[in-house]
GROMACS .gro file of C-alpha atoms in nm:
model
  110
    1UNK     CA    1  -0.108   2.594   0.390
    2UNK     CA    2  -0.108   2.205   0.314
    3UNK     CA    3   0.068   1.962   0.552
    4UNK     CA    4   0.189   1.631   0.381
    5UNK     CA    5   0.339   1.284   0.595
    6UNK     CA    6   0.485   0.970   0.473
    7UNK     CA    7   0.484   0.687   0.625
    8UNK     CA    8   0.675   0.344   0.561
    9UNK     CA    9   0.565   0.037   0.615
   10UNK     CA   10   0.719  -0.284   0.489
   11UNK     CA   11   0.501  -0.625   0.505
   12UNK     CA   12   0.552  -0.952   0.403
   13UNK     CA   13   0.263  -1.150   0.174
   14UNK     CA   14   0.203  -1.363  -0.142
   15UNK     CA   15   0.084  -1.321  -0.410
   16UNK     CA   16   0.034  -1.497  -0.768
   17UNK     CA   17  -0.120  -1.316  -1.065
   18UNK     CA   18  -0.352  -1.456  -1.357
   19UNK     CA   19  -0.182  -1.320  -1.627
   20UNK     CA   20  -0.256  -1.354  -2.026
   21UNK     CA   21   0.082  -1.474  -2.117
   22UNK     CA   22   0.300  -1.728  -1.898
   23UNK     CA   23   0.505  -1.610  -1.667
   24UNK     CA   24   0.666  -1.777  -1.324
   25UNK     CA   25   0.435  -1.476  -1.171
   26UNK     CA   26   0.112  -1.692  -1.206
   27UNK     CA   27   0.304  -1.910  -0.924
   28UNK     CA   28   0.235  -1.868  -0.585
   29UNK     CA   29   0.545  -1.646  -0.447
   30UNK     CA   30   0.606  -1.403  -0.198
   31UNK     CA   31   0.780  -1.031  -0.145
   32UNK     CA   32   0.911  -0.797   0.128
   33UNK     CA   33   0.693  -0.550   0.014
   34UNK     CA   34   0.802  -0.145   0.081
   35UNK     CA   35   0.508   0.059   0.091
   36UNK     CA   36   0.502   0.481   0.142
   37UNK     CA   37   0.136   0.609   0.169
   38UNK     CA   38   0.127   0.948   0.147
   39UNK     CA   39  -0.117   1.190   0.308
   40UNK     CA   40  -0.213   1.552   0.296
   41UNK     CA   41  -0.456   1.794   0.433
   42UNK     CA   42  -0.507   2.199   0.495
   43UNK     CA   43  -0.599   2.088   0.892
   44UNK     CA   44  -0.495   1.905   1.112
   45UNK     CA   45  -0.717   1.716   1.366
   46UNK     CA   46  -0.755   1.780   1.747
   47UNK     CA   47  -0.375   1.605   1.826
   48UNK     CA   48  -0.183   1.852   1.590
   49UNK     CA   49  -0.227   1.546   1.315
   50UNK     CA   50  -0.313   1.455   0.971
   51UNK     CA   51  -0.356   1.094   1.043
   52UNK     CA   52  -0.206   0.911   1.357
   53UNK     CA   53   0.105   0.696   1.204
   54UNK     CA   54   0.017   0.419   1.451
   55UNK     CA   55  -0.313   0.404   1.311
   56UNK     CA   56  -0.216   0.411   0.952
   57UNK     CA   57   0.077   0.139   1.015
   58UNK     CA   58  -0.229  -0.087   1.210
   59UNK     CA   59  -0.449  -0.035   0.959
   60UNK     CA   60  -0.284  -0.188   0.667
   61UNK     CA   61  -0.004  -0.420   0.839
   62UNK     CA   62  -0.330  -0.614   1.024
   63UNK     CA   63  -0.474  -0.654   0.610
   64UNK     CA   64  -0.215  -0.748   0.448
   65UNK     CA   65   0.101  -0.810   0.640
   66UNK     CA   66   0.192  -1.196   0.621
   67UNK     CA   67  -0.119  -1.250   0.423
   68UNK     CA   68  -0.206  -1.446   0.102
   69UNK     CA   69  -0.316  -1.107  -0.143
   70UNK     CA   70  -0.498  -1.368  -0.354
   71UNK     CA   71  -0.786  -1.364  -0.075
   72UNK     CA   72  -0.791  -1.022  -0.045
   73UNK     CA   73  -0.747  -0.857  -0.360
   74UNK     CA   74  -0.863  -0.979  -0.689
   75UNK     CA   75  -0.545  -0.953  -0.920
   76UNK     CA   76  -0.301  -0.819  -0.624
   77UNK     CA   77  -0.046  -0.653  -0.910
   78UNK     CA   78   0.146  -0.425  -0.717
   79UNK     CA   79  -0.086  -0.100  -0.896
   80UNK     CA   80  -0.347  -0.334  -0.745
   81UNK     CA   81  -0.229  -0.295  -0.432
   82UNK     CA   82  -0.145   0.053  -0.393
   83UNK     CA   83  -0.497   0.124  -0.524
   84UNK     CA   84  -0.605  -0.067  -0.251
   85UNK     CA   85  -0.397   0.079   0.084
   86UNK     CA   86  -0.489   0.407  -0.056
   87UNK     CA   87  -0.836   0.382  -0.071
   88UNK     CA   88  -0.817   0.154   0.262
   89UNK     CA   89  -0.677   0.481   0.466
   90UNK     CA   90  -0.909   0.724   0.269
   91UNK     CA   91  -0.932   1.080   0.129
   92UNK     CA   92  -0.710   1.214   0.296
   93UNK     CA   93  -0.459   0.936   0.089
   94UNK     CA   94  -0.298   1.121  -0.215
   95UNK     CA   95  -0.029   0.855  -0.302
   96UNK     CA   96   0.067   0.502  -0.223
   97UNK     CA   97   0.421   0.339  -0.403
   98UNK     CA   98   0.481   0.049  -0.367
   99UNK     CA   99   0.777  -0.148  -0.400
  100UNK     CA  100   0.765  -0.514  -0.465
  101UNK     CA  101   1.159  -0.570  -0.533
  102UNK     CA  102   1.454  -0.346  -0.599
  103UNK     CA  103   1.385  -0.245  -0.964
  104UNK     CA  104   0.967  -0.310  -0.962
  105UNK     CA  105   0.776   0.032  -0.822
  106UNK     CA  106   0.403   0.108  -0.871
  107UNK     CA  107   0.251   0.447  -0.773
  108UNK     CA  108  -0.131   0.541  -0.735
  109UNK     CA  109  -0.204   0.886  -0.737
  110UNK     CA  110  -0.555   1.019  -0.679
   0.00000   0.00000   0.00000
């Protein structure tokens, strides 16, 4: 038996990207980023949980939410990023997508 949860978070930041080609990217700009971390596990832990959705939501809104990426991640691309909330919230993490506008999505699996 595996239990899986989603949760959804959506934060605001900047971001610019060095690129090797010009692009309007390499500009500072910002997103309304839509993020689903996905997490799984055969147990849950002593509140009938995989992971608290408060504490995943606090966890990653107090990183990046209405942050500068640039300062926190070296070339915050959204693969980058998902790379980054995923292994922020740990092994129990399968899958982070993240959605930077309505047609740009980047998934990191484990």
């Amino acid at each position: 038996m595996t239990y899986t949860v989603i949760k959804r978070l959506e934060i605001s930041a900047s971001h610019k990207l060095k690129l090797s080609y010009k692009s309007k990217c390499e500009n500072l700009h910002g997103h309304n980023w839509i993020i689903h971390i996905y997490l799984k596990s055969d147990k849950l832990n002593k509140n009938s949980m995989i992971y608290d959705f408060t504490d995943i939501k606090k966890s990653i809104m107090d990183k990046l939410d209405h942050k500068n990426l640039n300062d926190i991640i070296e070339q915050p691309t959204a693969e980058n990023i998902a790379k980054f909330i995923c292994d922020e919230i740990g092994n129990k993490c399968f899958k982070v997508k993240v959605q930077e506008s309505e047609g740009n999505i980047a998934i990191y699996e484990r």
